[in-house]
Amino acid sequence: MRFFPATGTMGTLKDGSISEYGDTSMAKLIGMSGDFKGREYPIEQGEIAIGRKADNAILLDHPTISSHHCRILRAGDSCVLQDLDSTNGTRVNSRDVKESALRHKDLIQLGSIEFLFDAPELASSGARYTDANAEMATGAMSAPQDFASISPFGAPPKERRGIWYFALIATGIFALLALAWFFLKLLNAA
């Protein structure tokens, strides 16, 4: 339960998220993409299960999220993210992971949904993490089909080299034909 000062009420939203007026000092996931953009999910002590099924502490109803996608284990000043063999994978700062310690401002991607791990109390506590227990996921790495970048700068422009290669080859062939025609004219004249 949370107290929301703006409305003077206690509670959480149906999907487990807290409103924008909720507690700003505790660790939370902040949605950065899709329907989850701007939603905040508190990370309290213990185990926080995340997935598409209703029995998860954080319910994310999205086709790229597995029924039991991952969990966050929080004990004191440390938070560890564990992938639960999800179909579309779990990434921390663009790296596929099976397990990873979380730091303030880490970017977490579950399926095609991105979240910011906001934990100012962990950053200010001086807690140190090691990636000794981080495992790199194996297999092909690719973005899900419906993945869309949230970058405000958009995608970098694609280079159009194909047309230039074609133009260069056509010019070369034309030059060779012109040179051959010139030599044939020169030989016929002699």
mmCIF file of C-alpha atoms in Angstrom:
data_model
loop_
_atom_site.group_PDB
_atom_site.id
_atom_site.type_symbol
_atom_site.label_atom_id
_atom_site.label_comp_id
_atom_site.label_asym_id
_atom_site.label_seq_id
_atom_site.Cartn_x
_atom_site.Cartn_y
_atom_site.Cartn_z
ATOM 1 C CA MET A 1 0.000 0.000 0.000
ATOM 2 C CA ARG A 2 1.140 3.496 -0.818
ATOM 3 C CA PHE A 3 -0.137 6.891 0.307
ATOM 4 C CA PHE A 4 -0.734 9.256 -2.600
ATOM 5 C CA PRO A 5 -0.532 12.832 -1.254
ATOM 6 C CA ALA A 6 -2.096 14.379 -4.360
ATOM 7 C CA THR A 7 -5.325 12.445 -3.871
ATOM 8 C CA GLY A 8 -5.062 11.675 -0.138
ATOM 9 C CA THR A 9 -5.642 7.974 -0.820
ATOM 10 C CA MET A 10 -3.846 4.714 -0.077
ATOM 11 C CA GLY A 11 -3.282 1.929 -2.589
ATOM 12 C CA THR A 12 -1.621 0.758 -5.769
ATOM 13 C CA LEU A 13 -2.855 0.559 -9.337
ATOM 14 C CA LYS A 14 -4.284 -2.771 -10.551
ATOM 15 C CA ASP A 15 -1.109 -3.648 -12.465
ATOM 16 C CA GLY A 16 1.109 -3.015 -9.423
ATOM 17 C CA SER A 17 2.346 0.380 -10.596
ATOM 18 C CA ILE A 18 2.261 3.453 -8.398
ATOM 19 C CA SER A 19 1.076 6.819 -9.592
ATOM 20 C CA GLU A 20 3.373 9.691 -10.524
ATOM 21 C CA TYR A 21 2.603 11.125 -7.088
ATOM 22 C CA GLY A 22 3.891 8.019 -5.294
ATOM 23 C CA ASP A 23 6.988 7.589 -3.139
ATOM 24 C CA THR A 24 10.002 9.080 -4.957
ATOM 25 C CA SER A 25 12.723 7.833 -2.589
ATOM 26 C CA MET A 26 12.332 4.075 -3.010
ATOM 27 C CA ALA A 27 13.735 1.834 -5.727
ATOM 28 C CA LYS A 28 11.424 1.451 -8.699
ATOM 29 C CA LEU A 29 11.194 0.531 -12.343
ATOM 30 C CA ILE A 30 10.013 3.350 -14.598
ATOM 31 C CA GLY A 31 8.453 2.370 -17.934
ATOM 32 C CA MET A 32 10.285 3.972 -20.863
ATOM 33 C CA SER A 33 8.407 2.539 -23.856
ATOM 34 C CA GLY A 34 5.065 1.413 -25.188
ATOM 35 C CA ASP A 35 1.953 1.357 -23.035
ATOM 36 C CA PHE A 36 4.163 1.259 -19.943
ATOM 37 C CA LYS A 37 5.860 4.621 -20.553
ATOM 38 C CA GLY A 38 5.778 6.708 -17.377
ATOM 39 C CA ARG A 39 4.416 3.935 -15.146
ATOM 40 C CA GLU A 40 6.340 3.282 -11.955
ATOM 41 C CA TYR A 41 6.673 -0.103 -10.253
ATOM 42 C CA PRO A 42 8.032 -0.161 -6.672
ATOM 43 C CA ILE A 43 10.846 -2.573 -5.796
ATOM 44 C CA GLU A 44 10.500 -3.466 -2.124
ATOM 45 C CA GLN A 45 12.450 -5.935 0.028
ATOM 46 C CA GLY A 46 12.286 -9.595 -0.941
ATOM 47 C CA GLU A 47 11.398 -11.113 -4.295
ATOM 48 C CA ILE A 48 9.464 -9.221 -6.967
ATOM 49 C CA ALA A 49 8.200 -11.503 -9.757
ATOM 50 C CA ILE A 50 7.591 -9.869 -13.152
ATOM 51 C CA GLY A 51 5.582 -11.379 -15.992
ATOM 52 C CA ARG A 52 2.379 -11.634 -17.982
ATOM 53 C CA LYS A 53 0.422 -13.881 -15.565
ATOM 54 C CA ALA A 54 -1.716 -12.462 -12.770
ATOM 55 C CA ASP A 55 0.291 -14.241 -10.034
ATOM 56 C CA ASN A 56 3.295 -11.909 -10.584
ATOM 57 C CA ALA A 57 3.914 -8.946 -8.271
ATOM 58 C CA ILE A 58 4.366 -6.783 -11.385
ATOM 59 C CA LEU A 59 1.923 -7.705 -14.141
ATOM 60 C CA LEU A 60 3.045 -6.702 -17.661
ATOM 61 C CA ASP A 61 0.386 -7.733 -20.171
ATOM 62 C CA HIS A 62 2.399 -7.592 -23.406
ATOM 63 C CA PRO A 63 3.054 -10.280 -26.063
ATOM 64 C CA THR A 64 6.869 -10.035 -25.745
ATOM 65 C CA ILE A 65 6.737 -10.670 -21.978
ATOM 66 C CA SER A 66 6.781 -14.295 -20.785
ATOM 67 C CA SER A 67 4.238 -15.515 -18.239
ATOM 68 C CA HIS A 68 7.026 -15.583 -15.619
ATOM 69 C CA HIS A 69 9.670 -13.411 -17.293
ATOM 70 C CA CYS A 70 12.100 -12.463 -14.510
ATOM 71 C CA ARG A 71 12.394 -11.513 -10.859
ATOM 72 C CA ILE A 72 14.207 -8.908 -8.823
ATOM 73 C CA LEU A 73 15.660 -9.963 -5.494
ATOM 74 C CA ARG A 74 16.178 -7.114 -3.067
ATOM 75 C CA ALA A 75 18.024 -7.494 0.211
ATOM 76 C CA GLY A 76 19.142 -4.309 1.944
ATOM 77 C CA ASP A 77 21.275 -2.245 -0.412
ATOM 78 C CA SER A 78 21.436 -4.729 -3.267
ATOM 79 C CA CYS A 79 19.084 -5.684 -6.078
ATOM 80 C CA VAL A 80 19.686 -8.612 -8.403
ATOM 81 C CA LEU A 81 17.729 -9.236 -11.613
ATOM 82 C CA GLN A 82 17.276 -12.889 -12.628
ATOM 83 C CA ASP A 83 15.848 -14.013 -15.967
ATOM 84 C CA LEU A 84 13.450 -16.965 -15.599
ATOM 85 C CA ASP A 85 14.225 -18.554 -18.991
ATOM 86 C CA SER A 86 12.035 -16.017 -20.759
ATOM 87 C CA THR A 87 11.334 -16.443 -24.466
ATOM 88 C CA ASN A 88 12.401 -12.943 -25.569
ATOM 89 C CA GLY A 89 15.181 -12.442 -23.041
ATOM 90 C CA THR A 90 16.208 -9.953 -20.402
ATOM 91 C CA ARG A 91 18.818 -7.271 -21.033
ATOM 92 C CA VAL A 92 20.582 -4.828 -18.740
ATOM 93 C CA ASN A 93 22.239 -1.885 -20.494
ATOM 94 C CA SER A 94 21.895 -3.688 -23.871
ATOM 95 C CA ARG A 95 23.554 -6.912 -22.624
ATOM 96 C CA ASP A 96 21.626 -10.191 -22.554
ATOM 97 C CA VAL A 97 21.785 -11.516 -18.996
ATOM 98 C CA LYS A 98 20.600 -14.476 -16.956
ATOM 99 C CA GLU A 99 21.473 -12.741 -13.679
ATOM 100 C CA SER A 100 22.850 -9.283 -12.997
ATOM 101 C CA ALA A 101 23.287 -6.911 -10.073
ATOM 102 C CA LEU A 102 21.314 -3.719 -10.668
ATOM 103 C CA ARG A 103 22.665 -0.212 -10.274
ATOM 104 C CA HIS A 104 20.890 3.130 -10.118
ATOM 105 C CA LYS A 105 19.974 4.298 -13.663
ATOM 106 C CA ASP A 106 20.418 0.858 -15.316
ATOM 107 C CA LEU A 107 18.324 0.402 -18.472
ATOM 108 C CA ILE A 108 16.426 -2.898 -18.344
ATOM 109 C CA GLN A 109 14.749 -4.426 -21.390
ATOM 110 C CA LEU A 110 12.180 -7.186 -20.874
ATOM 111 C CA GLY A 111 11.080 -8.489 -24.265
ATOM 112 C CA SER A 112 10.582 -5.263 -26.217
ATOM 113 C CA ILE A 113 9.635 -3.135 -23.191
ATOM 114 C CA GLU A 114 12.279 -0.844 -21.658
ATOM 115 C CA PHE A 115 12.471 0.263 -18.030
ATOM 116 C CA LEU A 116 14.787 2.543 -16.090
ATOM 117 C CA PHE A 117 15.907 1.180 -12.716
ATOM 118 C CA ASP A 118 15.627 4.206 -10.445
ATOM 119 C CA ALA A 119 17.147 3.622 -7.011
ATOM 120 C CA PRO A 120 18.628 6.863 -5.644
ATOM 121 C CA GLU A 121 18.944 5.363 -2.161
ATOM 122 C CA LEU A 122 21.182 2.601 -3.552
ATOM 123 C CA ALA A 123 23.377 5.125 -5.367
ATOM 124 C CA SER A 124 23.742 7.313 -2.269
ATOM 125 C CA SER A 125 24.314 4.404 0.123
ATOM 126 C CA GLY A 126 27.699 3.700 -1.439
ATOM 127 C CA ALA A 127 26.678 0.116 -2.138
ATOM 128 C CA ARG A 128 29.134 -1.612 -4.423
ATOM 129 C CA TYR A 129 28.205 -4.327 -6.848
ATOM 130 C CA THR A 130 30.226 -6.858 -8.736
ATOM 131 C CA ASP A 131 29.293 -8.505 -11.968
ATOM 132 C CA ALA A 132 30.992 -11.719 -10.904
ATOM 133 C CA ASN A 133 27.668 -13.519 -10.975
ATOM 134 C CA ALA A 134 26.514 -12.027 -14.281
ATOM 135 C CA GLU A 135 26.133 -14.594 -17.014
ATOM 136 C CA MET A 136 26.056 -13.811 -20.685
ATOM 137 C CA ALA A 137 23.074 -15.416 -22.386
ATOM 138 C CA THR A 138 23.875 -17.733 -25.259
ATOM 139 C CA GLY A 139 22.175 -17.850 -28.623
ATOM 140 C CA ALA A 140 21.393 -15.415 -31.366
ATOM 141 C CA MET A 141 20.914 -11.807 -30.334
ATOM 142 C CA SER A 142 18.276 -9.855 -32.197
ATOM 143 C CA ALA A 143 15.600 -7.342 -31.390
ATOM 144 C CA PRO A 144 12.006 -8.577 -31.293
ATOM 145 C CA GLN A 145 10.002 -7.840 -34.457
ATOM 146 C CA ASP A 146 7.904 -5.127 -32.829
ATOM 147 C CA PHE A 147 10.862 -3.431 -31.128
ATOM 148 C CA ALA A 148 10.989 0.331 -31.564
ATOM 149 C CA SER A 149 13.821 2.537 -30.360
ATOM 150 C CA ILE A 150 12.917 5.199 -27.820
ATOM 151 C CA SER A 151 15.825 7.406 -28.847
ATOM 152 C CA PRO A 152 14.781 11.022 -29.426
ATOM 153 C CA PHE A 153 17.319 11.196 -32.289
ATOM 154 C CA GLY A 154 15.786 8.391 -34.359
ATOM 155 C CA ALA A 155 17.720 5.878 -36.394
ATOM 156 C CA PRO A 156 20.973 6.913 -38.069
ATOM 157 C CA PRO A 157 20.568 7.569 -41.799
ATOM 158 C CA LYS A 158 21.211 4.529 -43.964
ATOM 159 C CA GLU A 159 24.035 4.877 -46.439
ATOM 160 C CA ARG A 160 23.028 4.520 -50.084
ATOM 161 C CA ARG A 161 26.124 2.944 -51.529
ATOM 162 C CA GLY A 162 24.289 0.561 -53.852
ATOM 163 C CA ILE A 163 23.383 3.209 -56.421
ATOM 164 C CA TRP A 164 26.904 4.650 -56.371
ATOM 165 C CA TYR A 165 28.455 1.226 -56.968
ATOM 166 C CA PHE A 166 26.077 0.690 -59.895
ATOM 167 C CA ALA A 167 26.906 4.122 -61.361
ATOM 168 C CA LEU A 168 30.656 3.477 -61.010
ATOM 169 C CA ILE A 169 30.434 0.073 -62.718
ATOM 170 C CA ALA A 170 28.238 1.452 -65.539
ATOM 171 C CA THR A 171 30.695 4.330 -66.112
ATOM 172 C CA GLY A 172 33.612 1.857 -66.205
ATOM 173 C CA ILE A 173 31.868 -0.363 -68.754
ATOM 174 C CA PHE A 174 30.986 2.676 -70.881
ATOM 175 C CA ALA A 175 34.629 3.861 -70.762
ATOM 176 C CA LEU A 176 35.898 0.411 -71.831
ATOM 177 C CA LEU A 177 33.427 0.270 -74.738
ATOM 178 C CA ALA A 178 34.384 3.794 -75.845
ATOM 179 C CA LEU A 179 38.089 2.884 -75.680
ATOM 180 C CA ALA A 180 37.499 -0.330 -77.681
ATOM 181 C CA TRP A 181 35.502 1.598 -80.320
ATOM 182 C CA PHE A 182 38.276 4.210 -80.548
ATOM 183 C CA PHE A 183 40.966 1.537 -81.114
ATOM 184 C CA LEU A 184 38.822 -0.271 -83.715
ATOM 185 C CA LYS A 185 38.372 2.997 -85.627
ATOM 186 C CA LEU A 186 42.101 3.635 -85.351
ATOM 187 C CA LEU A 187 42.966 0.135 -86.693
ATOM 188 C CA ASN A 188 40.438 0.383 -89.566
ATOM 189 C CA ALA A 189 41.825 3.772 -90.592
ATOM 190 C CA ALA A 190 45.363 2.373 -90.838
#
